[in-house]
Structure formats: structure tokens, C-alpha cells
Tab-separated table of C-alpha atoms and ligand atoms in Angstrom:
chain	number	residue	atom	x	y	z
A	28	UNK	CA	-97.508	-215.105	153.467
A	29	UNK	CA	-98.172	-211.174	153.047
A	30	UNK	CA	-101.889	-210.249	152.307
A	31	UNK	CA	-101.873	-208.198	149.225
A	32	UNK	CA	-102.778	-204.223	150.466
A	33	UNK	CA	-104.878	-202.126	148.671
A	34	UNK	CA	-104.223	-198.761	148.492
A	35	UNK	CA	-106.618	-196.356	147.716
A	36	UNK	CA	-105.920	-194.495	143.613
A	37	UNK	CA	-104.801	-191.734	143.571
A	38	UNK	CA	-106.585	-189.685	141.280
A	39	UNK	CA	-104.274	-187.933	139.062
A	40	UNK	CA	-104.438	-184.231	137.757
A	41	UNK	CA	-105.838	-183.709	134.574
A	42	UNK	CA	-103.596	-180.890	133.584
A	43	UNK	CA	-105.594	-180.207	130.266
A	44	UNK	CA	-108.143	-178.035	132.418
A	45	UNK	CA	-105.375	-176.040	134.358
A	46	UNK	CA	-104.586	-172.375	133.468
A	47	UNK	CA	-101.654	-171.013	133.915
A	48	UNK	CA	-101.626	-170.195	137.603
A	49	UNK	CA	-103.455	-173.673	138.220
A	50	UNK	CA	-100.116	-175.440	136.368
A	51	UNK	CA	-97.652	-173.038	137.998
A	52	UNK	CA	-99.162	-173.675	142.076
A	53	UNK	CA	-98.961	-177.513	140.580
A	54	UNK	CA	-95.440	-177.387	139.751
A	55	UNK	CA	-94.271	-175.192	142.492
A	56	UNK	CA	-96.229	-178.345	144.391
A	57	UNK	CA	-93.838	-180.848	143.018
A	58	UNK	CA	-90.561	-178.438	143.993
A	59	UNK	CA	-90.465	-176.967	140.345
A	60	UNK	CA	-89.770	-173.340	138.747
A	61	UNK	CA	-92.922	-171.469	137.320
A	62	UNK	CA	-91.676	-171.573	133.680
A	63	UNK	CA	-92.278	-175.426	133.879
A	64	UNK	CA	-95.743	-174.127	133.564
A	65	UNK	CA	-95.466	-172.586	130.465
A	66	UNK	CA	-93.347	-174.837	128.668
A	67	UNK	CA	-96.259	-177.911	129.640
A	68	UNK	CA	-99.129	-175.392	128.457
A	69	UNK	CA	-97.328	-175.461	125.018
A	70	UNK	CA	-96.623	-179.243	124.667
A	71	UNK	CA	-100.129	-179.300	125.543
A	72	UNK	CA	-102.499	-176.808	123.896
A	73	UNK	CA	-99.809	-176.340	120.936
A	74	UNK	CA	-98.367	-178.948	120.115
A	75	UNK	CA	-101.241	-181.377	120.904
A	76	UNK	CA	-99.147	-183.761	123.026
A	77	UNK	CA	-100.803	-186.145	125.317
A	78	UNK	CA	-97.955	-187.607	126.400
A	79	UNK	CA	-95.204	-186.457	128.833
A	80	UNK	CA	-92.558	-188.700	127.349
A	81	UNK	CA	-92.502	-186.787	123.920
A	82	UNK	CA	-91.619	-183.329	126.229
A	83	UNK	CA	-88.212	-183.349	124.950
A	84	UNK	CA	-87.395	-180.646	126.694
A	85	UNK	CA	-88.104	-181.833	130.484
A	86	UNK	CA	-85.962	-183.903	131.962
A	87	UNK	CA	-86.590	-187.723	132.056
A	88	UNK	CA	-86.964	-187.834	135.631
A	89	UNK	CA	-89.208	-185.075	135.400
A	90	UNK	CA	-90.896	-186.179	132.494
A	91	UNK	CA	-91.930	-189.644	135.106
A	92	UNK	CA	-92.874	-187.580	138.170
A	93	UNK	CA	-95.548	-186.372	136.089
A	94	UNK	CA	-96.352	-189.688	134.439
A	95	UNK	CA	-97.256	-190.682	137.969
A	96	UNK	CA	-98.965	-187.631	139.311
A	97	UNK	CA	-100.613	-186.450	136.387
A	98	UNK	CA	-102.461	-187.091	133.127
A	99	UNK	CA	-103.355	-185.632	129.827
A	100	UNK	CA	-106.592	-187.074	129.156
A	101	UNK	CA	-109.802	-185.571	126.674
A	102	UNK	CA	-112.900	-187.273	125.774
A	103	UNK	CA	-113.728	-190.146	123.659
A	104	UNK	CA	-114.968	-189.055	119.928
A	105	UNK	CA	-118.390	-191.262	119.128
A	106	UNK	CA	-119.045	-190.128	115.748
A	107	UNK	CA	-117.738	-187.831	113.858
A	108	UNK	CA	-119.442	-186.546	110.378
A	109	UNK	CA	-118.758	-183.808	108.028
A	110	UNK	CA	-121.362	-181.630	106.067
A	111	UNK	CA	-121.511	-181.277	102.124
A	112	UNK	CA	-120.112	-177.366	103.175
A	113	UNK	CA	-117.218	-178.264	105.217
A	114	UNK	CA	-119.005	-178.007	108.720
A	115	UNK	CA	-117.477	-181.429	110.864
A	116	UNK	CA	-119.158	-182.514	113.844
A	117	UNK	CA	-118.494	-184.693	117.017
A	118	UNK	CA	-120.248	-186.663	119.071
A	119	UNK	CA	-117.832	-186.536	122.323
A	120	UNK	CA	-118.105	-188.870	125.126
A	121	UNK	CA	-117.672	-188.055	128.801
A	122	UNK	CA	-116.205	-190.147	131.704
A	123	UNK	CA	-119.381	-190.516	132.920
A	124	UNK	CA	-121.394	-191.910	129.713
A	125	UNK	CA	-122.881	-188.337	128.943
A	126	UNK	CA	-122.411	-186.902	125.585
A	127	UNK	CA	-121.991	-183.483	123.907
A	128	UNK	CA	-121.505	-182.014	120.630
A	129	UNK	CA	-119.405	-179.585	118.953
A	130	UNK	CA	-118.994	-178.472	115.468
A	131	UNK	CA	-116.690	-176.715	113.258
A	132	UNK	CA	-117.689	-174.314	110.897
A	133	UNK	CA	-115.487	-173.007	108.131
A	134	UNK	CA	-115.721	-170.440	106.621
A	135	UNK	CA	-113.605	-167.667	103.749
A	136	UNK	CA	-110.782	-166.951	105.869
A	137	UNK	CA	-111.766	-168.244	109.534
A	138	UNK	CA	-112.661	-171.233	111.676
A	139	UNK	CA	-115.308	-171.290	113.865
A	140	UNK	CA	-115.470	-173.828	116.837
A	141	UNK	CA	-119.024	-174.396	118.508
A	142	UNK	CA	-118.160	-175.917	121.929
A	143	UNK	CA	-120.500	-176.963	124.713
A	144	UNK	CA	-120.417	-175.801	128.044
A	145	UNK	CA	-122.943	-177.818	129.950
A	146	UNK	CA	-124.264	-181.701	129.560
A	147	UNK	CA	-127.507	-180.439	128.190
A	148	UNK	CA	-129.418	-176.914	129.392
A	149	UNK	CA	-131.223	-176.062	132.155
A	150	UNK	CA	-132.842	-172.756	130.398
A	151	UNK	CA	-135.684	-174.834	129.028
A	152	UNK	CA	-136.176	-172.169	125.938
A	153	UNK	CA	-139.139	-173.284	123.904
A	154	UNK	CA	-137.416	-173.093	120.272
A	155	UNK	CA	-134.342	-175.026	120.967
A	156	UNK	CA	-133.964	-178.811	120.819
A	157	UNK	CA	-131.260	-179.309	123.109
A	158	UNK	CA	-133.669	-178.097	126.096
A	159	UNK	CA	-135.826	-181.335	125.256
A	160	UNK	CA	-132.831	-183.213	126.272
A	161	UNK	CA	-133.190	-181.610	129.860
A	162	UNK	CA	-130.172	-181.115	132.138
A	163	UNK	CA	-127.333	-183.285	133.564
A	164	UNK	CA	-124.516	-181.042	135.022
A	165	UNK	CA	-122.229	-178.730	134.111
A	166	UNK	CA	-118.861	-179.464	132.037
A	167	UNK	CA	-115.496	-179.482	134.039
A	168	UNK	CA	-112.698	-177.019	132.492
A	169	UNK	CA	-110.860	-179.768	131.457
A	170	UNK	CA	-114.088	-181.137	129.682
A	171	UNK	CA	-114.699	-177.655	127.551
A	172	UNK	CA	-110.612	-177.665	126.570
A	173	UNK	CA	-111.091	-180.949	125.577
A	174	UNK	CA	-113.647	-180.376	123.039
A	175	UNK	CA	-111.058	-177.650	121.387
A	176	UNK	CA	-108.020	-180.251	122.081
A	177	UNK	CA	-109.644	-182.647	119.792
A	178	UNK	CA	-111.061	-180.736	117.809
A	179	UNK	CA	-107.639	-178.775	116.388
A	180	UNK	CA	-105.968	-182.313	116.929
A	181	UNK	CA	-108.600	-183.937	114.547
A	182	UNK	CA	-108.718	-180.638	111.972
A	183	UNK	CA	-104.810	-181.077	111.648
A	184	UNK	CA	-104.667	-184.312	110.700
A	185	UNK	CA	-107.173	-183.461	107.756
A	186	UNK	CA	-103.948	-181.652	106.357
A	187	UNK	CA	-106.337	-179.052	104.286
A	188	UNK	CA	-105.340	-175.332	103.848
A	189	UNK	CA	-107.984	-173.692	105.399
A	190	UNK	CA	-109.133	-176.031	108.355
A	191	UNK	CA	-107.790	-174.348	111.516
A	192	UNK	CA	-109.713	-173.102	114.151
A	193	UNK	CA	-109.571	-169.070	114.512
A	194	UNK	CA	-112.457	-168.344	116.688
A	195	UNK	CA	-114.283	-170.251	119.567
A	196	UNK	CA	-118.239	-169.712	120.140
A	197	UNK	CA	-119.427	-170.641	123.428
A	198	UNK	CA	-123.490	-171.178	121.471
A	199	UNK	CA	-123.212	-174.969	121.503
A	200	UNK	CA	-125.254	-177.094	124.264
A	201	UNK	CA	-125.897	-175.362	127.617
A	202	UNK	CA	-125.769	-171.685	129.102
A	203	UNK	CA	-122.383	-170.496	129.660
A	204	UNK	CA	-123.270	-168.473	132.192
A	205	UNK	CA	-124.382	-170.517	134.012
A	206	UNK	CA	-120.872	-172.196	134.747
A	207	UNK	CA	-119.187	-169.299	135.021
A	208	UNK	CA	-115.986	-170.449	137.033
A	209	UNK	CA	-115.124	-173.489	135.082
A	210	UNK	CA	-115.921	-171.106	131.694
A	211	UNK	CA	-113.756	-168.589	132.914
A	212	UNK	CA	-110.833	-171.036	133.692
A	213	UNK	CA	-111.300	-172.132	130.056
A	214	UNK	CA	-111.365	-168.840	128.815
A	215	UNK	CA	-108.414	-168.206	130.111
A	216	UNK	CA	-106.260	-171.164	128.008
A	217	UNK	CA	-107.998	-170.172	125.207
A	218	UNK	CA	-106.610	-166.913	125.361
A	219	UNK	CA	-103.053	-167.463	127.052
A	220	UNK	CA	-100.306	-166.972	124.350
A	221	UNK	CA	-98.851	-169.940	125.896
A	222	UNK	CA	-101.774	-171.775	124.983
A	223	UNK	CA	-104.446	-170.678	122.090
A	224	UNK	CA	-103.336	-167.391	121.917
A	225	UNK	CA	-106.488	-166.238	120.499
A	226	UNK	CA	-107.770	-162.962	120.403
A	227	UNK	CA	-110.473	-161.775	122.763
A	228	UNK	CA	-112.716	-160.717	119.545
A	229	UNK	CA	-112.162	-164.534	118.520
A	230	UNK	CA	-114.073	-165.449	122.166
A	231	UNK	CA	-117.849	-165.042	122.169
A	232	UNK	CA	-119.891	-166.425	124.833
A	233	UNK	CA	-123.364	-166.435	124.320
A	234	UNK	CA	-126.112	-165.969	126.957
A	235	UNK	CA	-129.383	-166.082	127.082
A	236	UNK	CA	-129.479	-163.122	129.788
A	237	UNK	CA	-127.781	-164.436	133.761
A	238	UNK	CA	-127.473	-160.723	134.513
A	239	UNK	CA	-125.523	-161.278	137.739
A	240	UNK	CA	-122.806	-163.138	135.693
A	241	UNK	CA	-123.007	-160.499	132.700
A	242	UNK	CA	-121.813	-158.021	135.409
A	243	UNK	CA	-119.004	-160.498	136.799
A	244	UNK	CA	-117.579	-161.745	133.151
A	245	UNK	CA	-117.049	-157.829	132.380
A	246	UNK	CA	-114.768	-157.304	135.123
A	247	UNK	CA	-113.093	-160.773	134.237
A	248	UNK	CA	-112.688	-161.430	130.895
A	249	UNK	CA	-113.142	-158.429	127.427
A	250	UNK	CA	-114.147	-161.469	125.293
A	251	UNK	CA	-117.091	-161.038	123.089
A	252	UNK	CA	-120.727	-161.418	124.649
A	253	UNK	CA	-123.417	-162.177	122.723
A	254	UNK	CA	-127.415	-161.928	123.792
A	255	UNK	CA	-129.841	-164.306	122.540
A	256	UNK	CA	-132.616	-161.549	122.784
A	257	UNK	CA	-135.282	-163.240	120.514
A	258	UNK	CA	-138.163	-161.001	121.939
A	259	UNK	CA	-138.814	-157.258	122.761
A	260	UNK	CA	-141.623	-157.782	124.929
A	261	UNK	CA	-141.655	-159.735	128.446
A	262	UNK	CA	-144.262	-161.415	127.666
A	263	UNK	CA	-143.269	-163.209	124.881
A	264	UNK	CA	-140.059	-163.569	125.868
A	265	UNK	CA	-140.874	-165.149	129.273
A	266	UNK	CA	-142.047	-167.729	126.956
A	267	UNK	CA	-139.512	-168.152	124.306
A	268	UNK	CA	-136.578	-167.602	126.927
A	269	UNK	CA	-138.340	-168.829	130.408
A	270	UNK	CA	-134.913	-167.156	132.362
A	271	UNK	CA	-136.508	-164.021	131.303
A	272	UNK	CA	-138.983	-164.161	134.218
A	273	UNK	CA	-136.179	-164.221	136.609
A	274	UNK	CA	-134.202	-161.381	134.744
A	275	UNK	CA	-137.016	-159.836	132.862
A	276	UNK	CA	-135.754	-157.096	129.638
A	277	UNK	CA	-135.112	-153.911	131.468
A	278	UNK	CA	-132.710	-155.874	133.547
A	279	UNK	CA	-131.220	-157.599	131.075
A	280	UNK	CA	-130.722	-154.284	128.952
A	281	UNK	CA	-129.850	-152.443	131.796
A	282	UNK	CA	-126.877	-154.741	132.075
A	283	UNK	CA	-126.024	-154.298	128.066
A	284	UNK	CA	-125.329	-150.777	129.357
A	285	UNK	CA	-123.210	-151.451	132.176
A	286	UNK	CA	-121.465	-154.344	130.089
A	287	UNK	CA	-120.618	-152.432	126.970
A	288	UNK	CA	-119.590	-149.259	129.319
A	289	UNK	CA	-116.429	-151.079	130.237
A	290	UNK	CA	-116.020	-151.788	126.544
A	291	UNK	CA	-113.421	-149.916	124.153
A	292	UNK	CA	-116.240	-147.528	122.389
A	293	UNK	CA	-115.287	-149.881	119.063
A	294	UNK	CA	-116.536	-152.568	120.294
A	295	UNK	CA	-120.136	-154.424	119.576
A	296	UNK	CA	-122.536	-156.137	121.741
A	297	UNK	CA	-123.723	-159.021	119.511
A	298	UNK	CA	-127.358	-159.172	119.740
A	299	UNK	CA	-128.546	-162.966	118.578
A	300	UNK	CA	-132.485	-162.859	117.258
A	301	UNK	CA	-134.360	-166.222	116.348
A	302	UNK	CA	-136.335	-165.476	113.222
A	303	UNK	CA	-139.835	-167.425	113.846
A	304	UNK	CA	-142.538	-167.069	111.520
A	305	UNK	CA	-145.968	-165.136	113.206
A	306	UNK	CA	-143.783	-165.081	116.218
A	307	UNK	CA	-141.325	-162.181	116.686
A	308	UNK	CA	-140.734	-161.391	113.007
A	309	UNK	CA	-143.471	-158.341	112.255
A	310	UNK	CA	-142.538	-154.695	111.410
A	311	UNK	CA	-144.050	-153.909	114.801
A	312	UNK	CA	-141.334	-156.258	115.805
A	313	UNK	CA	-138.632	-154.837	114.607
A	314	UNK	CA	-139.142	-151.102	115.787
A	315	UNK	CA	-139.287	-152.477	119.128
A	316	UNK	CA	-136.076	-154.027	118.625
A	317	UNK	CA	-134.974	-150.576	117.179
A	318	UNK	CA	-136.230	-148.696	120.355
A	319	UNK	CA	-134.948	-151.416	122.816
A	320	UNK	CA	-131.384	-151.087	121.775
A	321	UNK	CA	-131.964	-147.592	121.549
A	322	UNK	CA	-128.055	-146.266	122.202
A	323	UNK	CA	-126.143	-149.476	122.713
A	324	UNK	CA	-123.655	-150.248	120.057
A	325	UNK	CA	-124.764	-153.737	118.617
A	326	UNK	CA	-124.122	-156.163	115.281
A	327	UNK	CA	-127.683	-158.301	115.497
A	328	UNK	CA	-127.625	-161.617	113.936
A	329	UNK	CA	-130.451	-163.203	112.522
A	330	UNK	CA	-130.984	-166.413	113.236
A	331	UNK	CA	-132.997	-168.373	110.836
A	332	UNK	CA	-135.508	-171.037	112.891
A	333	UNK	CA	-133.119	-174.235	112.746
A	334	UNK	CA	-137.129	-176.677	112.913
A	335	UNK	CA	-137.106	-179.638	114.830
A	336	UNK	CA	-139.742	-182.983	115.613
A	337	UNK	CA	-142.664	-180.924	117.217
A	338	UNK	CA	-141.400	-177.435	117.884
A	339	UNK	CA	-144.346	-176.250	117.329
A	340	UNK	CA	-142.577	-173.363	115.459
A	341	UNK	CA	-141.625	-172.579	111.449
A	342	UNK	CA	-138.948	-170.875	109.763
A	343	UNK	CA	-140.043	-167.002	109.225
A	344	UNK	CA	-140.067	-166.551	105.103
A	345	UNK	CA	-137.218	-165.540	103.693
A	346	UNK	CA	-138.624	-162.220	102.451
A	347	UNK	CA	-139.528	-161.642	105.750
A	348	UNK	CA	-136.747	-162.129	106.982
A	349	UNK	CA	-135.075	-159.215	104.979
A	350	UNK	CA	-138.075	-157.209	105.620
A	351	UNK	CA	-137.170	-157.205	109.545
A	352	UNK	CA	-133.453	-156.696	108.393
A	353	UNK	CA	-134.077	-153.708	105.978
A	354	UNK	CA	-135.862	-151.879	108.737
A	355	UNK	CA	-133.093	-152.111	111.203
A	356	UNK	CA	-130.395	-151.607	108.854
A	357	UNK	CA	-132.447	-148.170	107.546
A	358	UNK	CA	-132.084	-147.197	111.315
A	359	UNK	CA	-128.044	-147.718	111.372
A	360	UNK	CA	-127.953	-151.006	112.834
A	361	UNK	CA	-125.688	-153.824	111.332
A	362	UNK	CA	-128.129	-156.334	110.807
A	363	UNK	CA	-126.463	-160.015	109.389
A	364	UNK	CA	-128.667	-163.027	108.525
A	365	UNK	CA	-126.900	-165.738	109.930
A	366	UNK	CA	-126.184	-168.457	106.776
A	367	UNK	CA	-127.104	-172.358	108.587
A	368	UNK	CA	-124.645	-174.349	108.115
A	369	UNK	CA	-123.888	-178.155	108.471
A	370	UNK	CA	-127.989	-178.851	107.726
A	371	UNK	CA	-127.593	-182.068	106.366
A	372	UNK	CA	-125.486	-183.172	109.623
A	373	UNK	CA	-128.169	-181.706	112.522
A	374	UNK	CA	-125.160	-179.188	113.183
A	375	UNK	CA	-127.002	-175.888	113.210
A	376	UNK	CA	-128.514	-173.488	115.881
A	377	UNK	CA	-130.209	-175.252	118.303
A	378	UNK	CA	-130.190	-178.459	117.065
A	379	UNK	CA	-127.017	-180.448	119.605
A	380	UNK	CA	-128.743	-182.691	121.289
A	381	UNK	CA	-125.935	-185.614	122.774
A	382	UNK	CA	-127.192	-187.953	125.174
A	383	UNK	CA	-128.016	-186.279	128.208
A	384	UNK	CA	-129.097	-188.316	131.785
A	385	UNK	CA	-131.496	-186.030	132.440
A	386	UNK	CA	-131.402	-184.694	135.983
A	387	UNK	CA	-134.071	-182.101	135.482
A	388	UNK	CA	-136.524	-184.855	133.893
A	389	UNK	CA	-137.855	-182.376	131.492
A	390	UNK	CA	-137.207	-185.196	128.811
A	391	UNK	CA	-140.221	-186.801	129.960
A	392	UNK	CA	-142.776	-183.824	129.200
A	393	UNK	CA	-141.570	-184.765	125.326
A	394	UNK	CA	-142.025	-188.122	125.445
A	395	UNK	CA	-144.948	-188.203	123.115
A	396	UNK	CA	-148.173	-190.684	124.288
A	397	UNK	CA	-148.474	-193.596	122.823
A	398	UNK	CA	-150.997	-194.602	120.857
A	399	UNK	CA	-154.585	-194.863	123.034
A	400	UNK	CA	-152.718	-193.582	125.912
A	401	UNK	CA	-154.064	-190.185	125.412
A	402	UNK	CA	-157.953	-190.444	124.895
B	10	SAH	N1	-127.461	-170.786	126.206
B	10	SAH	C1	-126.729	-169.908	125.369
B	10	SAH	C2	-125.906	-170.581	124.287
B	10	SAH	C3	-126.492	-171.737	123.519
B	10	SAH	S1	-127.668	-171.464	122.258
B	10	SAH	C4	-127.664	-168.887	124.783
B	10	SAH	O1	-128.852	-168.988	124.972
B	10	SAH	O2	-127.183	-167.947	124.161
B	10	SAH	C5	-126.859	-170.711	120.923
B	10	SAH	C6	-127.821	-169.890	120.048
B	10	SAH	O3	-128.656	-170.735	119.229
B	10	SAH	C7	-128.752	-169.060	120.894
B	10	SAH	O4	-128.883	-167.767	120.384
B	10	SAH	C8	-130.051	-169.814	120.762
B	10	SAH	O5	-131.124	-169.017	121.071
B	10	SAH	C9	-129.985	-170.280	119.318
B	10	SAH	N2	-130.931	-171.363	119.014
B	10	SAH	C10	-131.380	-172.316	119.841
B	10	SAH	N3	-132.269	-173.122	119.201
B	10	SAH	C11	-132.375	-172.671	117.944
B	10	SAH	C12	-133.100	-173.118	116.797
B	10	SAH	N4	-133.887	-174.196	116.837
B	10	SAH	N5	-132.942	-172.428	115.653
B	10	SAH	C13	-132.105	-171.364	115.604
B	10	SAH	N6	-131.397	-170.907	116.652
B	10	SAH	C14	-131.523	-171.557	117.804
């Protein structure tokens, strides 16, 4: 009688997390021309196919080398809820049991995608709920392609004019930056014509100031950056933005400058400014802005305070916040109040949260006392 052997699985590729070069050393692995890679990123990222049966044109004997070698696999979609103004957002599980959001916004003629980039943040930035969720680890490429997989899968099957996604915002949970090689990998797919096709305007990545990595994305990819400033002072900002202590302002501006100097001299540094009331949002305020971005070519976007459970913060008034826009825009600055959207789903600004296993056990600090535990 034979003793049944186990062999160790094999873990196959996940090819939705391969750029073109990945797919093309893959292929060229299995004895196949380059353009195999191309025609798979199109099944995949175009046409949505999951399944390497239904790529009708590969071979069938093909088409089951790569049913054993390889898969097509995204995350699991938890919940899924759409907002009185068209904003939809998912909950998306991980492999592991983590989870991470990412919401579409709508808009008059364009579709914005909010995807995450990490399981949580590290940053710790006091105004923003997901850093109360503290930080697991960053996401795989395959994990961030995912999120716009489904997404444009799930937006399709809608069948509404109107509901396709134009533009991709890394501002969801977690610091971009801060994953720079599985980001860029993404980056690339999303703009490969093979793939997304999208423009490099339509790619913003949002930072809240990893100078070393502003410096490397610039020679890599000329997709949109965006700077969640917040503060013109250090010391204020160390506290809003705690990275700031590591890359204090005049390094972080310093490296606006070198960024936008390998810029077409069209382009715009987006400049991202939290709006919180007795905070940041005086006249005094704004003229420092003014003088900080003194000769950089910027769009700022205000952010209205998105409040949360004990933030500790409040929305700056509405008059005030024109007040702090009519000064900048009198000094030539475009200056656009950023509308919140998806409100009645927790979809705006700072408010992703997912289930994070908290590595960095900042959850705890939040964990409020109970009652007689703190007397
Ligand atoms: N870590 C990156 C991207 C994620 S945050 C970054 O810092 O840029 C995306 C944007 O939402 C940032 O500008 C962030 O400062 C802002 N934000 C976070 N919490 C917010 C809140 N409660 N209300 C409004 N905006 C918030």
C-alpha cells in the first residue's frame, strides 16, 4: 500500500499585481513571447476577467498552464453602501482578515476612486480617524489593483451613464509614501495603455511630507502629488502632522521646489489644508500660507474638518472658511473648498477606518477608561 505524499503548494502568481515587465519576465518564464503580456494585462485590467478560460484568444493549452501556475484573485467585498449623492463605498477584506476602505466619488463629468495604500497609518496625525486605528502593514500591489479591479467591476454592473472611474486618488487609508515600491508598481498598471490607460493628471498621490520619497517618485513617475500641509508653522504642525518632526517645513518645501522643477511649468503642486476651527484657520494663518508657497505653482484645497468620536477638534465656520480662501485667492492662488461627500456613509476625509490588527498598538491610547477606572 503507497503512503499518500504530501507535497508542499505551490503558491501561485497573483498576476493582478504584475506590471508589464513583471508579466512579460513571467511569460518569457513559461517559454512565451512578450506580447502574451499585453494581451493578459487587457483580459485583466480591461475587460475585468478573472478567469483564464474566457481568454479566447490564448490557446487552450496555454490558457491551463496558467490555470496551474497562476491566479487572478482580488479581495473579498464586506459591505458595500452608497451615499444619498452617489458616493459608494467598500469595506474590502484581505487574505489575512485585515480590512480597508475605498470609495467612489462621482462627480459632473468624472469619477474619482479613493484607494488605500496601507492596512491602517503609521503617521499618527492628530485630526484623522484612521490613525486611531494604528498600523498593520503595508498593502501588496496586487492588494491596491484590487481595490480599482473591483471597484470598476462593481461600478459596471450598476449600468448608469456616468459611473466610471476617470481618476484614482491615492488619500484613502495609509501614507503612500511610505510604500513606495509596491505604489509605484501600481502606478504603473494604472497608467499602462494596456491596462487603465489613465492619464498622469488622473494619478494623485497624496503625502503627508516623506521627503526622501518626494525626491524618488519625481524621477519615477509625473503623476500628480499632493501635500497635506495643514500648518505653516513647525510647531503646530509637529503636532497636527507628527512626520513633520522628522522632515520639518523648510525641508518639506524645499522638496516642493525640487519636485515641481522637473514639472512641465503648467503643472500644479496640489497643496491639501485641513480647515480646523481656532486651529490653523486665522488671517495670520493664511499669509503664512501665502509667504510659504511664496513662488511654487500650487491649486490648495480646503479641506473642511471631516469630526469624529473625540477629536478633540471642530469644523472651522463656514464664513471662515471663505475668509482664509478670499485672502489667498486676492494673492493669485487657486484656492478650492473641497465639497464632503458621502457624509451620511463615513466616506469623507479622514474618516476610513477598516479593521486594522494593530501592530503599532496606538489603538489602545483611544480606548477610552471605563467608568471608575480613571479616578
Ligand atoms: N497619508 C496621506 C494620504 C491619506 S489622508 C496624506 O497624509 O496625504 C488624505 C487626506 O485627508 C489628507 O490630506 C489628510 O490630511 C486628510 N484628512 C485626514 N483626516 C481628516 C479629517 N478628519 N477631516 C478632513 N480631512 C482629513
Amino acid at each position: 500500500m503507497s503512503t499518500p505524499v504530501n507535497f508542499p503548494q505551490i503558491e501561485k502568481s497573483n498576476l493582478l499585481g504584475m506590471n508589464r515587465q513583471d508579466l512579460e519576465i513571467f511569460f518569457a518564464g513559461m517559454g512565451e513571447k512578450a506580447f502574451r503580456a499585453t494581451q493578459v494585462m487587457k483580459w485583466i485590467h480591461q475587460m475585468n476577467v478573472d478567469d483564464f478560460q474566457e481568454m479566447t484568444n490564448i490557446s487552450k493549452s496555454l490558457q491551463q498552464q496558467l490555470t496551474d501556475s497562476a491566479i487572478i484573485e482580488s479581495l473579498e467585498v464586506i459591505t458595500d453602501q452608497l451615499s444619498e449623492d452617489g458616493t459608494r463605498k467598500w469595506v474590502m477584506r484581505l487574505n489575512d482578515g485585515n480590512c480597508i476602505e475605498v470609495v467612489f466619488i462621482p462627480d459632473d463629468d468624472r469619477g474619482t476612486l479613493c484607494i488605500s495604500s496601507q492596512v491602517g497609518c503609521a503617521l499618527d496625525c492628530s485630526f484623522c480617524s484612521t490613525a486611531r486605528q494604528g498600523f498593520s502593514r503595508n498593502l501588496t500591489t496586487a492588494e491596491i489593483l484590487s481595490q480599482v479591479w473591483l471597484a470598476s467591476r462593481l461600478l459596471d454592473e450598476e449600468k448608469k451613464p456616468g459611473r466610471k472611474i476617470t481618476n484614482l486618488v491615492l488619500m484613502g487609508m495609509g501614507e503612500p509614501l511610505l510604500n513606495y515600491e509596491n505604489v509605484v508598481k501600481a502606478i504603473d498598471i494604472f497608467l499602462d495603455d494596456f491596462a487603465y490607460g489613465l492619464s498622469k493628471r488622473r494619478v494623485t498621490v497624496s503625502t503627508a511630507g516623506v521627503v526622501p520619497a518626494m525626491d524618488r517618485l519625481a524621477d519615477r513617475h509625473d503623476v500628480q502629488l499632493a501635500i497635506s500641509l495643514h500648518a505653516t508653522r513647525d510647531k503646530l504642525r509637529d503636532e497636527l502632522v507628527p512626520i513633520n518632526k522628522k522632515y520639518p517645513l523648510k525641508e518639506l518645501i524645499a522638496a516642493c521646489h525640487r519636485f515641481m522643477e522637473q514639472r512641465s511649468p503648467r503643472s500644479r503642486l496640489t497643496i491639501e489644508y485641513v480647515m480646523l476651527a481656532g486651529v490653523n484657520d486665522s488671517e495670520q494663518d493664511a499669509k503664512e500660507l501665502i509667504k510659504l508657497l511664496d513662488g511654487l505653482s500650487v491649486l490648495i484645497n480646503l479641506i473642511p474638518f471631516n469630526p469624529f468620536e473625540d477629536s478633540g477638534y471642530t469644523t472651522s465656520s463656514n464664513n471662515a472658511v471663505r475668509r482664509f480662501q478670499d485672502h489667498l485667492m486676492k494673492a493669485s492662488i487657486t484656492t478650492v473648498i473641497r465639497k464632503t461627500r458621502g457624509e451620511d456613509i463615513d466616506a469623507a476625509c479622514g474618516q476610513l477606518v477598516g479593521k486594522v490588527s494593530d501592530k503599532s498598538r496606538r489603538q489602545q491610547k483611544f480606548i477610552k477608561p471605563r467608568f471608575g477606572m480613571n479616578s
